[in-house]
mmCIF file with all atom_site columns, C-alpha atoms in Angstrom:
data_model
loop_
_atom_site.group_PDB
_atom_site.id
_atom_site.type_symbol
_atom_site.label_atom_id
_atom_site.label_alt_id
_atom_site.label_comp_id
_atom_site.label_asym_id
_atom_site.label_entity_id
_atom_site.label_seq_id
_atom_site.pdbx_PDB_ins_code
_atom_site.Cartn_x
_atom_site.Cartn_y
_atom_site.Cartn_z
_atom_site.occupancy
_atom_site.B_iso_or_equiv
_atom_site.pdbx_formal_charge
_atom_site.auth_seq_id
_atom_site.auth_comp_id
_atom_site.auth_asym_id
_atom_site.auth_atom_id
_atom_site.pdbx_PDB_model_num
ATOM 1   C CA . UNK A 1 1   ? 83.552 -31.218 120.797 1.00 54.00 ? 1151 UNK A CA 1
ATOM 2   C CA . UNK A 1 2   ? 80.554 -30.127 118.648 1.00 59.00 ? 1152 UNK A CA 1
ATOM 3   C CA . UNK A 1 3   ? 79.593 -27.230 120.322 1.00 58.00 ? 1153 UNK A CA 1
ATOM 4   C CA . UNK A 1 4   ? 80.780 -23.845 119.848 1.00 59.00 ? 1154 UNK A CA 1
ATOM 5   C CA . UNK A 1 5   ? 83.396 -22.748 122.397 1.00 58.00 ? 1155 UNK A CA 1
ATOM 6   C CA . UNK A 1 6   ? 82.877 -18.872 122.215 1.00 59.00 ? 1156 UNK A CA 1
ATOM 7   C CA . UNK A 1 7   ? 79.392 -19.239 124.569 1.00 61.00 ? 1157 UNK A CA 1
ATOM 8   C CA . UNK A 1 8   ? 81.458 -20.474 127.331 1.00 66.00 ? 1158 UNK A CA 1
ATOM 9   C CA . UNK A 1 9   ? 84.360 -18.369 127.059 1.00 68.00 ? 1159 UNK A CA 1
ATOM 10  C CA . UNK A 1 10  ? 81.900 -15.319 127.272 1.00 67.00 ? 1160 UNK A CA 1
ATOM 11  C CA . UNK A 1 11  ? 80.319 -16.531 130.170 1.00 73.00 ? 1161 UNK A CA 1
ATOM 12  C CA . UNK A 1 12  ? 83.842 -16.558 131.826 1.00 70.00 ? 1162 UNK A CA 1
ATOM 13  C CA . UNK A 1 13  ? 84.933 -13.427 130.973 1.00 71.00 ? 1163 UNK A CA 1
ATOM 14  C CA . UNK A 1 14  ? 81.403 -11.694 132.221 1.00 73.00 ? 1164 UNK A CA 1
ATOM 15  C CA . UNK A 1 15  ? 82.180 -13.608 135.423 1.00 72.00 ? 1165 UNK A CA 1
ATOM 16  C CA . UNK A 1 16  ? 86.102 -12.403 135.905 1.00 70.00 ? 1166 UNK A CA 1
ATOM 17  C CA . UNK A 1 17  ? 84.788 -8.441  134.870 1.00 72.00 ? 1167 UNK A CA 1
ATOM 18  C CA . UNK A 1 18  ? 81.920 -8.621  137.997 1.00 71.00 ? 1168 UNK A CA 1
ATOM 19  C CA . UNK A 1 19  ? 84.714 -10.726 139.951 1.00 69.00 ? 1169 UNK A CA 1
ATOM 20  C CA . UNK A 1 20  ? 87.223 -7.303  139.323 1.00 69.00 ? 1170 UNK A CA 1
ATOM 21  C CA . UNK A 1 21  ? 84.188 -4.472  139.466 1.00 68.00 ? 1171 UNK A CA 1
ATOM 22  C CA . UNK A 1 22  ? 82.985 -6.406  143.122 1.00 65.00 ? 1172 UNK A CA 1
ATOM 23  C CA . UNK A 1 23  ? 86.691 -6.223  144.184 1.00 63.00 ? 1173 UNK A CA 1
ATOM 24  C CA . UNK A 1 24  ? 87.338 -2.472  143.414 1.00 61.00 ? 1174 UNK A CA 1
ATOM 25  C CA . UNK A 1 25  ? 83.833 -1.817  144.589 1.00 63.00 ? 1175 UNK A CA 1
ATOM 26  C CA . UNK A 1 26  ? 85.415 -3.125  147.960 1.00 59.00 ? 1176 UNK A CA 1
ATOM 27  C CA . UNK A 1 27  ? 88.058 -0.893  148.306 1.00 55.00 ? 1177 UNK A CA 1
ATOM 28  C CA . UNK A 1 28  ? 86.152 2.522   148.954 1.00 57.00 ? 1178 UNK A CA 1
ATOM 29  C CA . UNK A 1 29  ? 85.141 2.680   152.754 1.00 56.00 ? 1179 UNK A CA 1
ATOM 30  C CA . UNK A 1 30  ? 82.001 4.991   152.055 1.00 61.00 ? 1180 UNK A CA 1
ATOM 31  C CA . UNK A 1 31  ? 79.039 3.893   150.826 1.00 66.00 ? 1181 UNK A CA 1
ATOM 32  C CA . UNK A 1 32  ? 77.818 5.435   147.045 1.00 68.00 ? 1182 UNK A CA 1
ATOM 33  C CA . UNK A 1 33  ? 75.146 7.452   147.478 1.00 72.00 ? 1183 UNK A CA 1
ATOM 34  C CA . UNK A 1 34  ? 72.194 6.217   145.152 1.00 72.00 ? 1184 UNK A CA 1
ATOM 35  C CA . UNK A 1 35  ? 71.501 9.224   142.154 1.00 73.00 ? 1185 UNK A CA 1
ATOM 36  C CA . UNK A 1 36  ? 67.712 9.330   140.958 1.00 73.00 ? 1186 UNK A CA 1
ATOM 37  C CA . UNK A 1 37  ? 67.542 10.142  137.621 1.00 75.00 ? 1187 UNK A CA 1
ATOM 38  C CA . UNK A 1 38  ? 65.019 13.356  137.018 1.00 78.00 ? 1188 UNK A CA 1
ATOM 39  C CA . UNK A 1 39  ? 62.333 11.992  134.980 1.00 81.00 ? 1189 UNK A CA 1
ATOM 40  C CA . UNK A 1 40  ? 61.859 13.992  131.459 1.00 80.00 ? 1190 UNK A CA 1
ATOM 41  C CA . UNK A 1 41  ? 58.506 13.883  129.052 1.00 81.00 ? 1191 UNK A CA 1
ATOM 42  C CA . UNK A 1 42  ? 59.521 14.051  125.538 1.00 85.00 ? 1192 UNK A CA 1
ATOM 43  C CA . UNK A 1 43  ? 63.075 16.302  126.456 1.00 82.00 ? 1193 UNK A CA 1
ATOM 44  C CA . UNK A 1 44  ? 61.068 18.197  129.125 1.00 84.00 ? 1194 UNK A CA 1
ATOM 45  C CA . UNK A 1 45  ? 61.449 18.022  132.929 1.00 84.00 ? 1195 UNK A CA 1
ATOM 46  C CA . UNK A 1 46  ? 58.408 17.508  135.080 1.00 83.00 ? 1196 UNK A CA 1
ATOM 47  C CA . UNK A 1 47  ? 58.331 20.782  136.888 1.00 84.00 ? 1197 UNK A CA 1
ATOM 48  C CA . UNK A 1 48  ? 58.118 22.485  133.717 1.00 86.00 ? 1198 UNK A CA 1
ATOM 49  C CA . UNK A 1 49  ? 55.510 20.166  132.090 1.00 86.00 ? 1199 UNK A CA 1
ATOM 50  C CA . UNK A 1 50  ? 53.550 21.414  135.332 1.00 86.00 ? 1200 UNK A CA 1
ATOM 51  C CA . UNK A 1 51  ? 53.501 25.022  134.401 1.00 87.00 ? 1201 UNK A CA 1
ATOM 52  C CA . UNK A 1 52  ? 52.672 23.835  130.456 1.00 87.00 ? 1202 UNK A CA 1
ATOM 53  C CA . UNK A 1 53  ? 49.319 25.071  129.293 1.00 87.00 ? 1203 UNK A CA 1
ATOM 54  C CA . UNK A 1 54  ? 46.823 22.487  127.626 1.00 85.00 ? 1204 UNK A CA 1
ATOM 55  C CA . UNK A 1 55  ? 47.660 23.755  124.392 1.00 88.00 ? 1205 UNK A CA 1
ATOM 56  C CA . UNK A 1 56  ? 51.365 23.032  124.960 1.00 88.00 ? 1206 UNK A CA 1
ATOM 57  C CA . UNK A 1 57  ? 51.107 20.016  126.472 1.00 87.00 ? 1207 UNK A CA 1
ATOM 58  C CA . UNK A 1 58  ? 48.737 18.851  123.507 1.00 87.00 ? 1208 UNK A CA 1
ATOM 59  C CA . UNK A 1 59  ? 51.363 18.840  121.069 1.00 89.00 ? 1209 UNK A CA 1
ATOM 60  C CA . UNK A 1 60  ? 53.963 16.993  123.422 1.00 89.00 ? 1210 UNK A CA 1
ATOM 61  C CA . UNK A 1 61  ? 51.097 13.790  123.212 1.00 90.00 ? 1211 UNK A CA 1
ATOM 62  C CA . UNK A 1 62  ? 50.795 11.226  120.655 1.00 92.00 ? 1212 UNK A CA 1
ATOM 63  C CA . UNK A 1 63  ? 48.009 11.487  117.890 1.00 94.00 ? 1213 UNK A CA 1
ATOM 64  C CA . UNK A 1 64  ? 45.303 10.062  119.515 1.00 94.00 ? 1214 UNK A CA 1
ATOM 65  C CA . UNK A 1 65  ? 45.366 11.960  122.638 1.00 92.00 ? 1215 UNK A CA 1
ATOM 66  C CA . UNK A 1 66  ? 46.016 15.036  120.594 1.00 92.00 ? 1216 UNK A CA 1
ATOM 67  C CA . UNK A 1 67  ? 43.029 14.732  118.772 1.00 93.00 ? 1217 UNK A CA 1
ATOM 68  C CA . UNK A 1 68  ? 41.447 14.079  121.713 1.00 92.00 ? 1218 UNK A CA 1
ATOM 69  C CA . UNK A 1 69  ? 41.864 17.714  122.933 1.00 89.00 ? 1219 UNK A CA 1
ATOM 70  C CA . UNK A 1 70  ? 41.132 19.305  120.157 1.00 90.00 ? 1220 UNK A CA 1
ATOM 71  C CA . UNK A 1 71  ? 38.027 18.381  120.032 1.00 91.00 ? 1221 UNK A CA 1
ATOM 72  C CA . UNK A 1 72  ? 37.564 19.658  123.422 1.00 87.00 ? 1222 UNK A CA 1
ATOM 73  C CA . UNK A 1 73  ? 37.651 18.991  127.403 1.00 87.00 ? 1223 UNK A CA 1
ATOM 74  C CA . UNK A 1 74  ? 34.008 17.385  128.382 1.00 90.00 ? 1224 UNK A CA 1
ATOM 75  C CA . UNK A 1 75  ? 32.946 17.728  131.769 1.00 93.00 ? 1225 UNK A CA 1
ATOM 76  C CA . UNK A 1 76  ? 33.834 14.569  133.408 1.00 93.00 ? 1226 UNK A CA 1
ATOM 77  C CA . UNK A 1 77  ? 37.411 14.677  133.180 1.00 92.00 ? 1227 UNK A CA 1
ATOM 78  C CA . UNK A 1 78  ? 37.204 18.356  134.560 1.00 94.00 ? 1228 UNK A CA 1
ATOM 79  C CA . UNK A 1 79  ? 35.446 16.822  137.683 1.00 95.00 ? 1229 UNK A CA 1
ATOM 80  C CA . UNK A 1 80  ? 37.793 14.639  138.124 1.00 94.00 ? 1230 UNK A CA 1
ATOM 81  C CA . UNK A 1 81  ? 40.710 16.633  138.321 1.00 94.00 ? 1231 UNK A CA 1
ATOM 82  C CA . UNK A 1 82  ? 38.802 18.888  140.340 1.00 94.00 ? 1232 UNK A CA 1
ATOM 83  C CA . UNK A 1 83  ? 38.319 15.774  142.985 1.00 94.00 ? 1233 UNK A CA 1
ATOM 84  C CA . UNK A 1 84  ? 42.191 14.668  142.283 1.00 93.00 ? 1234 UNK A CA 1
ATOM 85  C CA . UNK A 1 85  ? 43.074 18.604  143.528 1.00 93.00 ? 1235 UNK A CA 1
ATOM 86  C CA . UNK A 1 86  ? 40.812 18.697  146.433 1.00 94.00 ? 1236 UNK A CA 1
ATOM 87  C CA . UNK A 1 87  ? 41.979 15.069  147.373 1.00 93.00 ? 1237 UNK A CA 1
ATOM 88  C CA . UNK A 1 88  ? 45.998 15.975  147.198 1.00 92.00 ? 1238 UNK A CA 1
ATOM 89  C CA . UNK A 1 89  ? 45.022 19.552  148.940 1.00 92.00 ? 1239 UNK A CA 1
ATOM 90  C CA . UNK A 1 90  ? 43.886 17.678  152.143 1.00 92.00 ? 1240 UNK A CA 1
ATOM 91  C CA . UNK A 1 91  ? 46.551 15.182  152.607 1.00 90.00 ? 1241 UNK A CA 1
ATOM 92  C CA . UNK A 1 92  ? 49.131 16.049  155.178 1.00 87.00 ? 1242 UNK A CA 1
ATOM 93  C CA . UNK A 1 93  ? 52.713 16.011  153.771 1.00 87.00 ? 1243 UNK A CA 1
ATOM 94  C CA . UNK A 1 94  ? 54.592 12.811  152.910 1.00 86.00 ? 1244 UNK A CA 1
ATOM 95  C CA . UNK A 1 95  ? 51.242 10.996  152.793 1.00 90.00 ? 1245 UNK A CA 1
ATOM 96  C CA . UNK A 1 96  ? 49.603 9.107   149.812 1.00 91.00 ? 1246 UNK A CA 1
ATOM 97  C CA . UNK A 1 97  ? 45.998 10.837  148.817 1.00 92.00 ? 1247 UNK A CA 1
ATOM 98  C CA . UNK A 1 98  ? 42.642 9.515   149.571 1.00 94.00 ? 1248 UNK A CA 1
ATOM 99  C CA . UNK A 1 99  ? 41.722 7.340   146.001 1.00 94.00 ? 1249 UNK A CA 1
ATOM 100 C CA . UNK A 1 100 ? 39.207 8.865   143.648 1.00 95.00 ? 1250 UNK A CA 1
ATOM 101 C CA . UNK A 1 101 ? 37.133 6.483   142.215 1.00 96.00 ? 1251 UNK A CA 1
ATOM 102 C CA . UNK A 1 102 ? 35.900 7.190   138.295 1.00 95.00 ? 1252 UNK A CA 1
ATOM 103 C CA . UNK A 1 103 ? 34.309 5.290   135.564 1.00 96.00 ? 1253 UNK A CA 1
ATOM 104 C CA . UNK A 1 104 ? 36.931 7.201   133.040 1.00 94.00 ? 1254 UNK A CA 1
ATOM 105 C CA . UNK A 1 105 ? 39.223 4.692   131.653 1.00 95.00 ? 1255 UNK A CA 1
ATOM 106 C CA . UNK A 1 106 ? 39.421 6.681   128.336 1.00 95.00 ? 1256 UNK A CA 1
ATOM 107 C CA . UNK A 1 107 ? 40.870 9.564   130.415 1.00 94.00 ? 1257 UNK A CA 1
ATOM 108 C CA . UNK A 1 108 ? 44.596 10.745  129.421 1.00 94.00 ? 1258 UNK A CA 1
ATOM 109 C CA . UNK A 1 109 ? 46.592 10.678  132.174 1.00 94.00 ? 1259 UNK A CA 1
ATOM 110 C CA . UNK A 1 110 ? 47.974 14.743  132.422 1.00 92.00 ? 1260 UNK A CA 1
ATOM 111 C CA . UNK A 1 111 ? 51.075 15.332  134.759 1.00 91.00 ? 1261 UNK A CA 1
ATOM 112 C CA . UNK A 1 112 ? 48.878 17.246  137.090 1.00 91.00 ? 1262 UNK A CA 1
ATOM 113 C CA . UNK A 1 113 ? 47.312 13.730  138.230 1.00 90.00 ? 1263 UNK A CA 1
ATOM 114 C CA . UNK A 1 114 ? 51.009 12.933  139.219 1.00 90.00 ? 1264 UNK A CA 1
ATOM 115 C CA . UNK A 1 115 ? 50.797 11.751  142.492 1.00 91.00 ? 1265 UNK A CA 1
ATOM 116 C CA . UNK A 1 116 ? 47.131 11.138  142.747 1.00 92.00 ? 1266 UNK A CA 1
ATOM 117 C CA . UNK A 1 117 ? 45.215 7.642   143.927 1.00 94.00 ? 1267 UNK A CA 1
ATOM 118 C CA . UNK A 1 118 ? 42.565 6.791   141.207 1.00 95.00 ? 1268 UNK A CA 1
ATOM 119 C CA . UNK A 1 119 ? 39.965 3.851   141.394 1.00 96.00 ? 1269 UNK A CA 1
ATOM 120 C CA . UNK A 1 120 ? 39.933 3.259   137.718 1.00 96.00 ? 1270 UNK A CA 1
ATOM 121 C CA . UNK A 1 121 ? 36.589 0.689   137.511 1.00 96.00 ? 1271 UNK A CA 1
ATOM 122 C CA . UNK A 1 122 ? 37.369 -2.133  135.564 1.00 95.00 ? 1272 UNK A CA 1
ATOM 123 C CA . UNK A 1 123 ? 33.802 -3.657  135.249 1.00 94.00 ? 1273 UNK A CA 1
ATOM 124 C CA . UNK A 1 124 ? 33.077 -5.165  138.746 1.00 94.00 ? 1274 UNK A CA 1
ATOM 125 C CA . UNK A 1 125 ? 35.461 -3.126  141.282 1.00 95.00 ? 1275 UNK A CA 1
ATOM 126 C CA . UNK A 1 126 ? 37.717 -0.187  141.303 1.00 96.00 ? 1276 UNK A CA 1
ATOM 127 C CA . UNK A 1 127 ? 41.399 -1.102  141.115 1.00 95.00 ? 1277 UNK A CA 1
ATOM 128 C CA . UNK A 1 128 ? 43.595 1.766   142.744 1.00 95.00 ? 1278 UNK A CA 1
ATOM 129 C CA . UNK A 1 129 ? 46.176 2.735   140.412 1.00 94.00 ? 1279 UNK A CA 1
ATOM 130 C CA . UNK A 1 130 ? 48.848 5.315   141.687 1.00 94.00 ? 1280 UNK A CA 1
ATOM 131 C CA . UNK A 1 131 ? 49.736 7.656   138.778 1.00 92.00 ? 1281 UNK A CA 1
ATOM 132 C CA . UNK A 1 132 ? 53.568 8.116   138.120 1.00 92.00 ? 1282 UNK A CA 1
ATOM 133 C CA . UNK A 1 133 ? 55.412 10.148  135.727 1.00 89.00 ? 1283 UNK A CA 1
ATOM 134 C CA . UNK A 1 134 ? 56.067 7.511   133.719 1.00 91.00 ? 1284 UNK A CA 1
ATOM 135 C CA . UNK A 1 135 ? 52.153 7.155   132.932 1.00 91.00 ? 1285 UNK A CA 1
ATOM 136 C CA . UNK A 1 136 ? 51.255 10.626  131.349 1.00 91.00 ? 1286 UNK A CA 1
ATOM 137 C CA . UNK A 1 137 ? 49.931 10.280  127.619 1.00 92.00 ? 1287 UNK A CA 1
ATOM 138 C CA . UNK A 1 138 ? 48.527 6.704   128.834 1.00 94.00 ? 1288 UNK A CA 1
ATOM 139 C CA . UNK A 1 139 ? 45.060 6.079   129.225 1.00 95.00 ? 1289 UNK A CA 1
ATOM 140 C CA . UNK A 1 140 ? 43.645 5.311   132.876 1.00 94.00 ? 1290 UNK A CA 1
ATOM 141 C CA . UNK A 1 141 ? 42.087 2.033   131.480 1.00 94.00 ? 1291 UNK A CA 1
ATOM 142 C CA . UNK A 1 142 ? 45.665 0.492   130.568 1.00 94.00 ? 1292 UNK A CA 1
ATOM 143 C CA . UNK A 1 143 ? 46.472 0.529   134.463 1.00 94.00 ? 1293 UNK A CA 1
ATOM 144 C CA . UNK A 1 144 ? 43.319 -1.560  135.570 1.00 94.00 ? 1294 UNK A CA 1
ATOM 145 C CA . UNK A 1 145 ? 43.269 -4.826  134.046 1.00 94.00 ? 1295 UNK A CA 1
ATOM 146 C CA . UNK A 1 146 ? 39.488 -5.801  132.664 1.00 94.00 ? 1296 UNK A CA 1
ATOM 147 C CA . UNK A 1 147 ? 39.894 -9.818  132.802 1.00 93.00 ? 1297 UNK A CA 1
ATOM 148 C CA . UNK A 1 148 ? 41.721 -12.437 134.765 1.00 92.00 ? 1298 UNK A CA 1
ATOM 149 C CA . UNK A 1 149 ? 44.646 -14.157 132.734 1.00 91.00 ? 1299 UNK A CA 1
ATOM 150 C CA . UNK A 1 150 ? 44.384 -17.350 132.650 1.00 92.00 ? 1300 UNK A CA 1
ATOM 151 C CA . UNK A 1 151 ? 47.511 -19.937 133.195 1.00 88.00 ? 1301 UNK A CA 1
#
């Protein structure tokens, strides 16, 4: 035999371990209760990255979007988290927002947008992008595609 033996014998001994894990999984009559794991920015938890102030949460971004606001909020991306607020404010609990459209793909996603519905317009129509923790320091324009991959 020509071929290395040790691929094989690994593949066996992955298949015994979930054999025994599967097994002693079975033994325990209740079910395990699932454990969400609180999502952190940089070492900081997302109720307190709620309370930051702009200048705080400034220095928690990368250097682009730093530099970004220090030169300054413009007025557009005021608007639209003045729309995102008013949309979230009259949504009745355990409901997803109405979307907010916007042109702003070069807006930095802050963790007050959490939650929100944007239309982020990708050229020819407004793709609905539904802004998770996981997205602040991005750019809205990452999360709307501007082409159609090809095969």
């Amino acid at each position: 035999s020509s071929q290395p033996t040790w691929p094989r014998c690994r593949e066996v001994l992955v298949r015994k371990t979930r054999a025994f894990n599967l097994r002693a999984m079975g033994d325990e009559d209740q079910p395990k209760k699932r454990t969400f794991r609180k999502y952190s920015f940089r070492g900081i938890d997302l109720d307190k990255l709620l309370d930051l102030s702009n200048q705080d949460l400034m220095e928690l971004f990368r250097a682009r979007q730093r530099r970004k606001f220090s030169r300054g909020i413009k007025r557009k991306p005021i608007a639209l988290l003045k729309k995102l607020r008013k949309a979230k404010r009259e949504t009745a609990y355990g409901e997803k927002p109405e979307p907010v459209k916007t042109h702003l793909r070069n807006m930095v996603i802050v963790p007050e947008m959490i939650g929100s519905i944007v239309g982020v317009y990708n050229g020819k129509q407004y793709i609905g992008v539904e802004v998770k923790p996981e997205m602040i320091g991005h750019y809205l324009g990452e999360f709307a595609i501007t082409y159609k991959p090809i095969r």
